[in-house]
Amino acid sequence: MMICSFFSSMDQTPRRMLGQPPSSPTTQPKKKSTSVMSFFSKVSWNLRLQKQEPLKNVFFILAETARDPSVKKRHMVMSGLGTMACETPDKVRKYKKIILDLLVNGLYDPVSSEVIHESMKTLTIILDKMRGKALGSFFIDITLQTRTLLDDENDSLRYSAFVLFGQLAALAGRKWRRFFTRQVKQTQDSLLTHLQDRNPQVAKACKTTFRACSPYLRQSKDYSFQNEEDQRNSKLCRQL
């Protein structure tokens, strides 16, 4: 529940991170909140009626909605999957392939940064619940896209990307070690830059992620780096 609580509090983080004052209550957020609640109350109702309608069918409904032209609906699906992961983790583990496919598609959303951001937050929650088991090729897709977001102009996206990338570092294991080592190697400049990020929360997340990635930066017989890169590693260590 720690990850779920963490991201619940993060819902308030983007405003502070982007330097915006807290918004005053308006009717628009209420409408949005009502719409989200209405959408997922239907999903929850279906979950209660599993005998009449198998849970798998509910995920098919979510899969269809996740590809809806409406950004609002796509965002609701990603957010709802995060709620589902917190409240019914056993269902998430059972249907992990369907859920991961939905979230990876959200992570690569071609239009909305909000959908991408929500997908990253939910992935962090779900990977924590799954403890990195049976990710398969999803590990590659998630890592590649997350790495591209480490330098995003949006503070919130950068922050969540560093959190997720640090988590991936802990989940790589033997199977993906070579692959992830290459990704960390290509991420060194971003790690160095964002240790002094203009946003202190992003800088803190980057520092935590660098520590998680440090085993991949160490020299070894199988994972050695060129001299120029070794110098960058030393510089990174001095920054810490």
PDB file of N, CA and C in Angstrom, residues 94-167:
ATOM      1  N   LYS A  94      -3.366 -11.974 -11.939  1.00  0.00           N
ATOM      2  CA  LYS A  94      -4.019 -12.973 -12.772  1.00  0.00           C
ATOM      3  C   LYS A  94      -4.107 -12.532 -14.227  1.00  0.00           C
ATOM      4  N   TYR A  95      -4.368 -11.238 -14.432  1.00  0.00           N
ATOM      5  CA  TYR A  95      -4.546 -10.711 -15.790  1.00  0.00           C
ATOM      6  C   TYR A  95      -3.423  -9.750 -16.151  1.00  0.00           C
ATOM      7  N   LYS A  96      -2.213 -10.059 -15.678  1.00  0.00           N
ATOM      8  CA  LYS A  96      -1.090  -9.135 -15.839  1.00  0.00           C
ATOM      9  C   LYS A  96      -0.754  -8.837 -17.298  1.00  0.00           C
ATOM     10  N   LYS A  97      -0.868  -9.827 -18.178  1.00  0.00           N
ATOM     11  CA  LYS A  97      -0.507  -9.601 -19.576  1.00  0.00           C
ATOM     12  C   LYS A  97      -1.446  -8.597 -20.241  1.00  0.00           C
ATOM     13  N   ILE A  98      -2.738  -8.733 -19.967  1.00  0.00           N
ATOM     14  CA  ILE A  98      -3.708  -7.782 -20.524  1.00  0.00           C
ATOM     15  C   ILE A  98      -3.453  -6.388 -19.972  1.00  0.00           C
ATOM     16  N   ILE A  99      -3.229  -6.307 -18.667  1.00  0.00           N
ATOM     17  CA  ILE A  99      -3.023  -5.007 -18.015  1.00  0.00           C
ATOM     18  C   ILE A  99      -1.738  -4.350 -18.487  1.00  0.00           C
ATOM     19  N   LEU A 100      -0.656  -5.118 -18.555  1.00  0.00           N
ATOM     20  CA  LEU A 100       0.616  -4.550 -19.005  1.00  0.00           C
ATOM     21  C   LEU A 100       0.527  -4.077 -20.450  1.00  0.00           C
ATOM     22  N   ASP A 101      -0.195  -4.807 -21.265  1.00  0.00           N
ATOM     23  CA  ASP A 101      -0.372  -4.388 -22.656  1.00  0.00           C
ATOM     24  C   ASP A 101      -1.103  -3.048 -22.722  1.00  0.00           C
ATOM     25  N   LEU A 102      -2.124  -2.881 -21.892  1.00  0.00           N
ATOM     26  CA  LEU A 102      -2.864  -1.612 -21.851  1.00  0.00           C
ATOM     27  C   LEU A 102      -1.959  -0.470 -21.406  1.00  0.00           C
ATOM     28  N   LEU A 103      -1.166  -0.722 -20.380  1.00  0.00           N
ATOM     29  CA  LEU A 103      -0.322   0.335 -19.825  1.00  0.00           C
ATOM     30  C   LEU A 103       0.836   0.700 -20.748  1.00  0.00           C
ATOM     31  N   VAL A 104       1.394  -0.282 -21.426  1.00  0.00           N
ATOM     32  CA  VAL A 104       2.468   0.017 -22.379  1.00  0.00           C
ATOM     33  C   VAL A 104       1.925   0.851 -23.541  1.00  0.00           C
ATOM     34  N   ASN A 105       0.713   0.517 -23.992  1.00  0.00           N
ATOM     35  CA  ASN A 105       0.090   1.346 -25.034  1.00  0.00           C
ATOM     36  C   ASN A 105      -0.123   2.770 -24.532  1.00  0.00           C
ATOM     37  N   GLY A 106      -0.530   2.899 -23.274  1.00  0.00           N
ATOM     38  CA  GLY A 106      -0.705   4.229 -22.687  1.00  0.00           C
ATOM     39  C   GLY A 106       0.608   4.968 -22.561  1.00  0.00           C
ATOM     40  N   LEU A 107       1.662   4.219 -22.277  1.00  0.00           N
ATOM     41  CA  LEU A 107       2.993   4.810 -22.134  1.00  0.00           C
ATOM     42  C   LEU A 107       3.487   5.401 -23.446  1.00  0.00           C
ATOM     43  N   TYR A 108       3.017   4.832 -24.551  1.00  0.00           N
ATOM     44  CA  TYR A 108       3.404   5.303 -25.884  1.00  0.00           C
ATOM     45  C   TYR A 108       2.303   6.150 -26.529  1.00  0.00           C
ATOM     46  N   ASP A 109       1.410   6.688 -25.719  1.00  0.00           N
ATOM     47  CA  ASP A 109       0.312   7.487 -26.272  1.00  0.00           C
ATOM     48  C   ASP A 109       0.877   8.605 -27.153  1.00  0.00           C
ATOM     49  N   PRO A 110       0.415   8.730 -28.394  1.00  0.00           N
ATOM     50  CA  PRO A 110       1.005   9.686 -29.335  1.00  0.00           C
ATOM     51  C   PRO A 110       0.519  11.116 -29.157  1.00  0.00           C
ATOM     52  N   VAL A 111      -0.475  11.313 -28.298  1.00  0.00           N
ATOM     53  CA  VAL A 111      -1.114  12.628 -28.203  1.00  0.00           C
ATOM     54  C   VAL A 111      -1.004  13.254 -26.823  1.00  0.00           C
ATOM     55  N   SER A 112      -1.333  12.502 -25.796  1.00  0.00           N
ATOM     56  CA  SER A 112      -1.527  13.074 -24.468  1.00  0.00           C
ATOM     57  C   SER A 112      -0.405  12.752 -23.489  1.00  0.00           C
ATOM     58  N   SER A 113       0.234  13.786 -22.963  1.00  0.00           N
ATOM     59  CA  SER A 113       1.244  13.593 -21.927  1.00  0.00           C
ATOM     60  C   SER A 113       0.590  13.167 -20.614  1.00  0.00           C
ATOM     61  N   GLU A 114      -0.687  13.527 -20.423  1.00  0.00           N
ATOM     62  CA  GLU A 114      -1.400  13.130 -19.213  1.00  0.00           C
ATOM     63  C   GLU A 114      -1.621  11.618 -19.185  1.00  0.00           C
ATOM     64  N   VAL A 115      -1.934  11.045 -20.328  1.00  0.00           N
ATOM     65  CA  VAL A 115      -2.118   9.594 -20.410  1.00  0.00           C
ATOM     66  C   VAL A 115      -0.785   8.891 -20.141  1.00  0.00           C
ATOM     67  N   ILE A 116       0.289   9.420 -20.712  1.00  0.00           N
ATOM     68  CA  ILE A 116       1.620   8.855 -20.504  1.00  0.00           C
ATOM     69  C   ILE A 116       1.995   8.918 -19.025  1.00  0.00           C
ATOM     70  N   HIS A 117       1.744  10.060 -18.417  1.00  0.00           N
ATOM     71  CA  HIS A 117       2.083  10.240 -17.002  1.00  0.00           C
ATOM     72  C   HIS A 117       1.303   9.277 -16.117  1.00  0.00           C
ATOM     73  N   GLU A 118       0.013   9.146 -16.378  1.00  0.00           N
ATOM     74  CA  GLU A 118      -0.829   8.242 -15.587  1.00  0.00           C
ATOM     75  C   GLU A 118      -0.390   6.795 -15.787  1.00  0.00           C
ATOM     76  N   SER A 119       0.035   6.462 -17.001  1.00  0.00           N
ATOM     77  CA  SER A 119       0.510   5.107 -17.279  1.00  0.00           C
ATOM     78  C   SER A 119       1.773   4.801 -16.480  1.00  0.00           C
ATOM     79  N   MET A 120       2.693   5.760 -16.390  1.00  0.00           N
ATOM     80  CA  MET A 120       3.920   5.560 -15.627  1.00  0.00           C
ATOM     81  C   MET A 120       3.620   5.358 -14.153  1.00  0.00           C
ATOM     82  N   LYS A 121       2.726   6.171 -13.608  1.00  0.00           N
ATOM     83  CA  LYS A 121       2.383   6.036 -12.194  1.00  0.00           C
ATOM     84  C   LYS A 121       1.769   4.670 -11.909  1.00  0.00           C
ATOM     85  N   THR A 122       0.869   4.244 -12.777  1.00  0.00           N
ATOM     86  CA  THR A 122       0.204   2.957 -12.583  1.00  0.00           C
ATOM     87  C   THR A 122       1.183   1.799 -12.765  1.00  0.00           C
ATOM     88  N   LEU A 123       2.093   1.919 -13.724  1.00  0.00           N
ATOM     89  CA  LEU A 123       3.101   0.885 -13.918  1.00  0.00           C
ATOM     90  C   LEU A 123       3.967   0.717 -12.674  1.00  0.00           C
ATOM     91  N   THR A 124       4.310   1.815 -12.036  1.00  0.00           N
ATOM     92  CA  THR A 124       5.114   1.742 -10.827  1.00  0.00           C
ATOM     93  C   THR A 124       4.376   0.976  -9.736  1.00  0.00           C
ATOM     94  N   ILE A 125       3.089   1.236  -9.613  1.00  0.00           N
ATOM     95  CA  ILE A 125       2.272   0.530  -8.620  1.00  0.00           C
ATOM     96  C   ILE A 125       2.197  -0.960  -8.950  1.00  0.00           C
ATOM     97  N   ILE A 126       1.917  -1.266 -10.211  1.00  0.00           N
ATOM     98  CA  ILE A 126       1.720  -2.660 -10.621  1.00  0.00           C
ATOM     99  C   ILE A 126       3.018  -3.458 -10.573  1.00  0.00           C
ATOM    100  N   LEU A 127       4.122  -2.858 -10.975  1.00  0.00           N
ATOM    101  CA  LEU A 127       5.394  -3.567 -10.898  1.00  0.00           C
ATOM    102  C   LEU A 127       5.757  -3.875  -9.455  1.00  0.00           C
ATOM    103  N   ASP A 128       5.356  -2.995  -8.557  1.00  0.00           N
ATOM    104  CA  ASP A 128       5.587  -3.244  -7.139  1.00  0.00           C
ATOM    105  C   ASP A 128       4.753  -4.440  -6.671  1.00  0.00           C
ATOM    106  N   LYS A 129       3.526  -4.529  -7.144  1.00  0.00           N
ATOM    107  CA  LYS A 129       2.649  -5.642  -6.771  1.00  0.00           C
ATOM    108  C   LYS A 129       3.133  -6.959  -7.369  1.00  0.00           C
ATOM    109  N   MET A 130       3.632  -6.885  -8.599  1.00  0.00           N
ATOM    110  CA  MET A 130       4.084  -8.093  -9.295  1.00  0.00           C
ATOM    111  C   MET A 130       5.495  -8.494  -8.895  1.00  0.00           C
ATOM    112  N   ARG A 131       6.225  -7.542  -8.317  1.00  0.00           N
ATOM    113  CA  ARG A 131       7.617  -7.774  -7.917  1.00  0.00           C
ATOM    114  C   ARG A 131       8.484  -8.222  -9.093  1.00  0.00           C
ATOM    115  N   GLY A 132       8.173  -7.683 -10.263  1.00  0.00           N
ATOM    116  CA  GLY A 132       8.994  -7.911 -11.442  1.00  0.00           C
ATOM    117  C   GLY A 132       8.838  -9.261 -12.093  1.00  0.00           C
ATOM    118  N   LYS A 133       7.889 -10.072 -11.633  1.00  0.00           N
ATOM    119  CA  LYS A 133       7.752 -11.421 -12.176  1.00  0.00           C
ATOM    120  C   LYS A 133       7.018 -11.431 -13.508  1.00  0.00           C
ATOM    121  N   ALA A 134       7.520 -12.258 -14.422  1.00  0.00           N
ATOM    122  CA  ALA A 134       6.843 -12.521 -15.695  1.00  0.00           C
ATOM    123  C   ALA A 134       6.557 -11.259 -16.515  1.00  0.00           C
ATOM    124  N   LEU A 135       7.515 -10.330 -16.549  1.00  0.00           N
ATOM    125  CA  LEU A 135       7.326  -9.136 -17.367  1.00  0.00           C
ATOM    126  C   LEU A 135       7.539  -9.435 -18.843  1.00  0.00           C
ATOM    127  N   GLY A 136       8.384 -10.423 -19.121  1.00  0.00           N
ATOM    128  CA  GLY A 136       8.648 -10.781 -20.510  1.00  0.00           C
ATOM    129  C   GLY A 136       9.191  -9.598 -21.300  1.00  0.00           C
ATOM    130  N   SER A 137       8.773  -9.506 -22.546  1.00  0.00           N
ATOM    131  CA  SER A 137       9.261  -8.436 -23.420  1.00  0.00           C
ATOM    132  C   SER A 137       8.724  -7.071 -23.024  1.00  0.00           C
ATOM    133  N   PHE A 138       7.726  -7.048 -22.137  1.00  0.00           N
ATOM    134  CA  PHE A 138       7.223  -5.757 -21.654  1.00  0.00           C
ATOM    135  C   PHE A 138       8.327  -4.963 -20.971  1.00  0.00           C
ATOM    136  N   PHE A 139       9.276  -5.669 -20.362  1.00  0.00           N
ATOM    137  CA  PHE A 139      10.389  -4.987 -19.692  1.00  0.00           C
ATOM    138  C   PHE A 139      11.144  -4.106 -20.681  1.00  0.00           C
ATOM    139  N   ILE A 140      11.347  -4.606 -21.882  1.00  0.00           N
ATOM    140  CA  ILE A 140      12.059  -3.846 -22.906  1.00  0.00           C
ATOM    141  C   ILE A 140      11.261  -2.611 -23.312  1.00  0.00           C
ATOM    142  N   ASP A 141       9.985  -2.808 -23.611  1.00  0.00           N
ATOM    143  CA  ASP A 141       9.141  -1.689 -24.054  1.00  0.00           C
ATOM    144  C   ASP A 141       9.059  -0.596 -22.997  1.00  0.00           C
ATOM    145  N   ILE A 142       8.865  -1.005 -21.747  1.00  0.00           N
ATOM    146  CA  ILE A 142       8.742  -0.033 -20.656  1.00  0.00           C
ATOM    147  C   ILE A 142      10.047   0.725 -20.462  1.00  0.00           C
ATOM    148  N   THR A 143      11.167  -0.008 -20.489  1.00  0.00           N
ATOM    149  CA  THR A 143      12.471   0.625 -20.284  1.00  0.00           C
ATOM    150  C   THR A 143      12.791   1.633 -21.382  1.00  0.00           C
ATOM    151  N   LEU A 144      12.586   1.244 -22.616  1.00  0.00           N
ATOM    152  CA  LEU A 144      12.927   2.125 -23.741  1.00  0.00           C
ATOM    153  C   LEU A 144      12.146   3.429 -23.701  1.00  0.00           C
ATOM    154  N   GLN A 145      10.837   3.347 -23.444  1.00  0.00           N
ATOM    155  CA  GLN A 145      10.025   4.561 -23.429  1.00  0.00           C
ATOM    156  C   GLN A 145      10.308   5.410 -22.197  1.00  0.00           C
ATOM    157  N   THR A 146      10.499   4.760 -21.065  1.00  0.00           N
ATOM    158  CA  THR A 146      10.781   5.506 -19.832  1.00  0.00           C
ATOM    159  C   THR A 146      12.077   6.297 -19.977  1.00  0.00           C
ATOM    160  N   ARG A 147      13.071   5.689 -20.594  1.00  0.00           N
ATOM    161  CA  ARG A 147      14.358   6.372 -20.768  1.00  0.00           C
ATOM    162  C   ARG A 147      14.219   7.637 -21.603  1.00  0.00           C
ATOM    163  N   THR A 148      13.331   7.616 -22.611  1.00  0.00           N
ATOM    164  CA  THR A 148      13.161   8.804 -23.450  1.00  0.00           C
ATOM    165  C   THR A 148      12.491   9.948 -22.701  1.00  0.00           C
ATOM    166  N   LEU A 149      11.816   9.629 -21.585  1.00  0.00           N
ATOM    167  CA  LEU A 149      11.078  10.651 -20.839  1.00  0.00           C
ATOM    168  C   LEU A 149      11.900  11.286 -19.723  1.00  0.00           C
ATOM    169  N   LEU A 150      13.116  10.803 -19.522  1.00  0.00           N
ATOM    170  CA  LEU A 150      13.955  11.352 -18.457  1.00  0.00           C
ATOM    171  C   LEU A 150      14.353  12.799 -18.735  1.00  0.00           C
ATOM    172  N   ASP A 151      14.338  13.198 -19.997  1.00  0.00           N
ATOM    173  CA  ASP A 151      14.726  14.567 -20.363  1.00  0.00           C
ATOM    174  C   ASP A 151      13.526  15.399 -20.826  1.00  0.00           C
ATOM    175  N   ASP A 152      12.328  14.917 -20.535  1.00  0.00           N
ATOM    176  CA  ASP A 152      11.130  15.637 -20.970  1.00  0.00           C
ATOM    177  C   ASP A 152      11.059  17.015 -20.322  1.00  0.00           C
ATOM    178  N   GLU A 153      10.471  17.960 -21.033  1.00  0.00           N
ATOM    179  CA  GLU A 153      10.355  19.325 -20.517  1.00  0.00           C
ATOM    180  C   GLU A 153       9.392  19.420 -19.340  1.00  0.00           C
ATOM    181  N   ASN A 154       8.438  18.511 -19.285  1.00  0.00           N
ATOM    182  CA  ASN A 154       7.448  18.513 -18.210  1.00  0.00           C
ATOM    183  C   ASN A 154       8.059  17.932 -16.938  1.00  0.00           C
ATOM    184  N   ASP A 155       8.069  18.708 -15.873  1.00  0.00           N
ATOM    185  CA  ASP A 155       8.674  18.283 -14.616  1.00  0.00           C
ATOM    186  C   ASP A 155       8.036  17.002 -14.073  1.00  0.00           C
ATOM    187  N   SER A 156       6.724  16.918 -14.161  1.00  0.00           N
ATOM    188  CA  SER A 156       6.013  15.757 -13.632  1.00  0.00           C
ATOM    189  C   SER A 156       6.383  14.484 -14.378  1.00  0.00           C
ATOM    190  N   LEU A 157       6.500  14.592 -15.696  1.00  0.00           N
ATOM    191  CA  LEU A 157       6.894  13.427 -16.497  1.00  0.00           C
ATOM    192  C   LEU A 157       8.319  12.988 -16.158  1.00  0.00           C
ATOM    193  N   ARG A 158       9.221  13.951 -16.025  1.00  0.00           N
ATOM    194  CA  ARG A 158      10.602  13.619 -15.667  1.00  0.00           C
ATOM    195  C   ARG A 158      10.644  12.922 -14.303  1.00  0.00           C
ATOM    196  N   TYR A 159       9.928  13.471 -13.363  1.00  0.00           N
ATOM    197  CA  TYR A 159       9.915  12.906 -12.013  1.00  0.00           C
ATOM    198  C   TYR A 159       9.445  11.450 -12.033  1.00  0.00           C
ATOM    199  N   SER A 160       8.297  11.214 -12.647  1.00  0.00           N
ATOM    200  CA  SER A 160       7.740   9.858 -12.688  1.00  0.00           C
ATOM    201  C   SER A 160       8.633   8.911 -13.488  1.00  0.00           C
ATOM    202  N   ALA A 161       9.270   9.436 -14.525  1.00  0.00           N
ATOM    203  CA  ALA A 161      10.167   8.614 -15.336  1.00  0.00           C
ATOM    204  C   ALA A 161      11.372   8.156 -14.521  1.00  0.00           C
ATOM    205  N   PHE A 162      11.933   9.038 -13.704  1.00  0.00           N
ATOM    206  CA  PHE A 162      13.064   8.650 -12.867  1.00  0.00           C
ATOM    207  C   PHE A 162      12.638   7.625 -11.810  1.00  0.00           C
ATOM    208  N   VAL A 163      11.453   7.820 -11.235  1.00  0.00           N
ATOM    209  CA  VAL A 163      10.952   6.852 -10.256  1.00  0.00           C
ATOM    210  C   VAL A 163      10.807   5.474 -10.894  1.00  0.00           C
ATOM    211  N   LEU A 164      10.196   5.433 -12.077  1.00  0.00           N
ATOM    212  CA  LEU A 164       9.968   4.155 -12.760  1.00  0.00           C
ATOM    213  C   LEU A 164      11.281   3.528 -13.230  1.00  0.00           C
ATOM    214  N   PHE A 165      12.195   4.349 -13.759  1.00  0.00           N
ATOM    215  CA  PHE A 165      13.466   3.819 -14.248  1.00  0.00           C
ATOM    216  C   PHE A 165      14.273   3.219 -13.101  1.00  0.00           C
ATOM    217  N   GLY A 166      14.214   3.867 -11.942  1.00  0.00           N
ATOM    218  CA  GLY A 166      14.908   3.327 -10.779  1.00  0.00           C
ATOM    219  C   GLY A 166      14.327   2.002 -10.343  1.00  0.00           C
ATOM    220  N   GLN A 167      13.015   1.871 -10.458  1.00  0.00           N
ATOM    221  CA  GLN A 167      12.370   0.614 -10.114  1.00  0.00           C
ATOM    222  C   GLN A 167      12.767  -0.487 -11.093  1.00  0.00           C
TER     223      GLN A 167
END
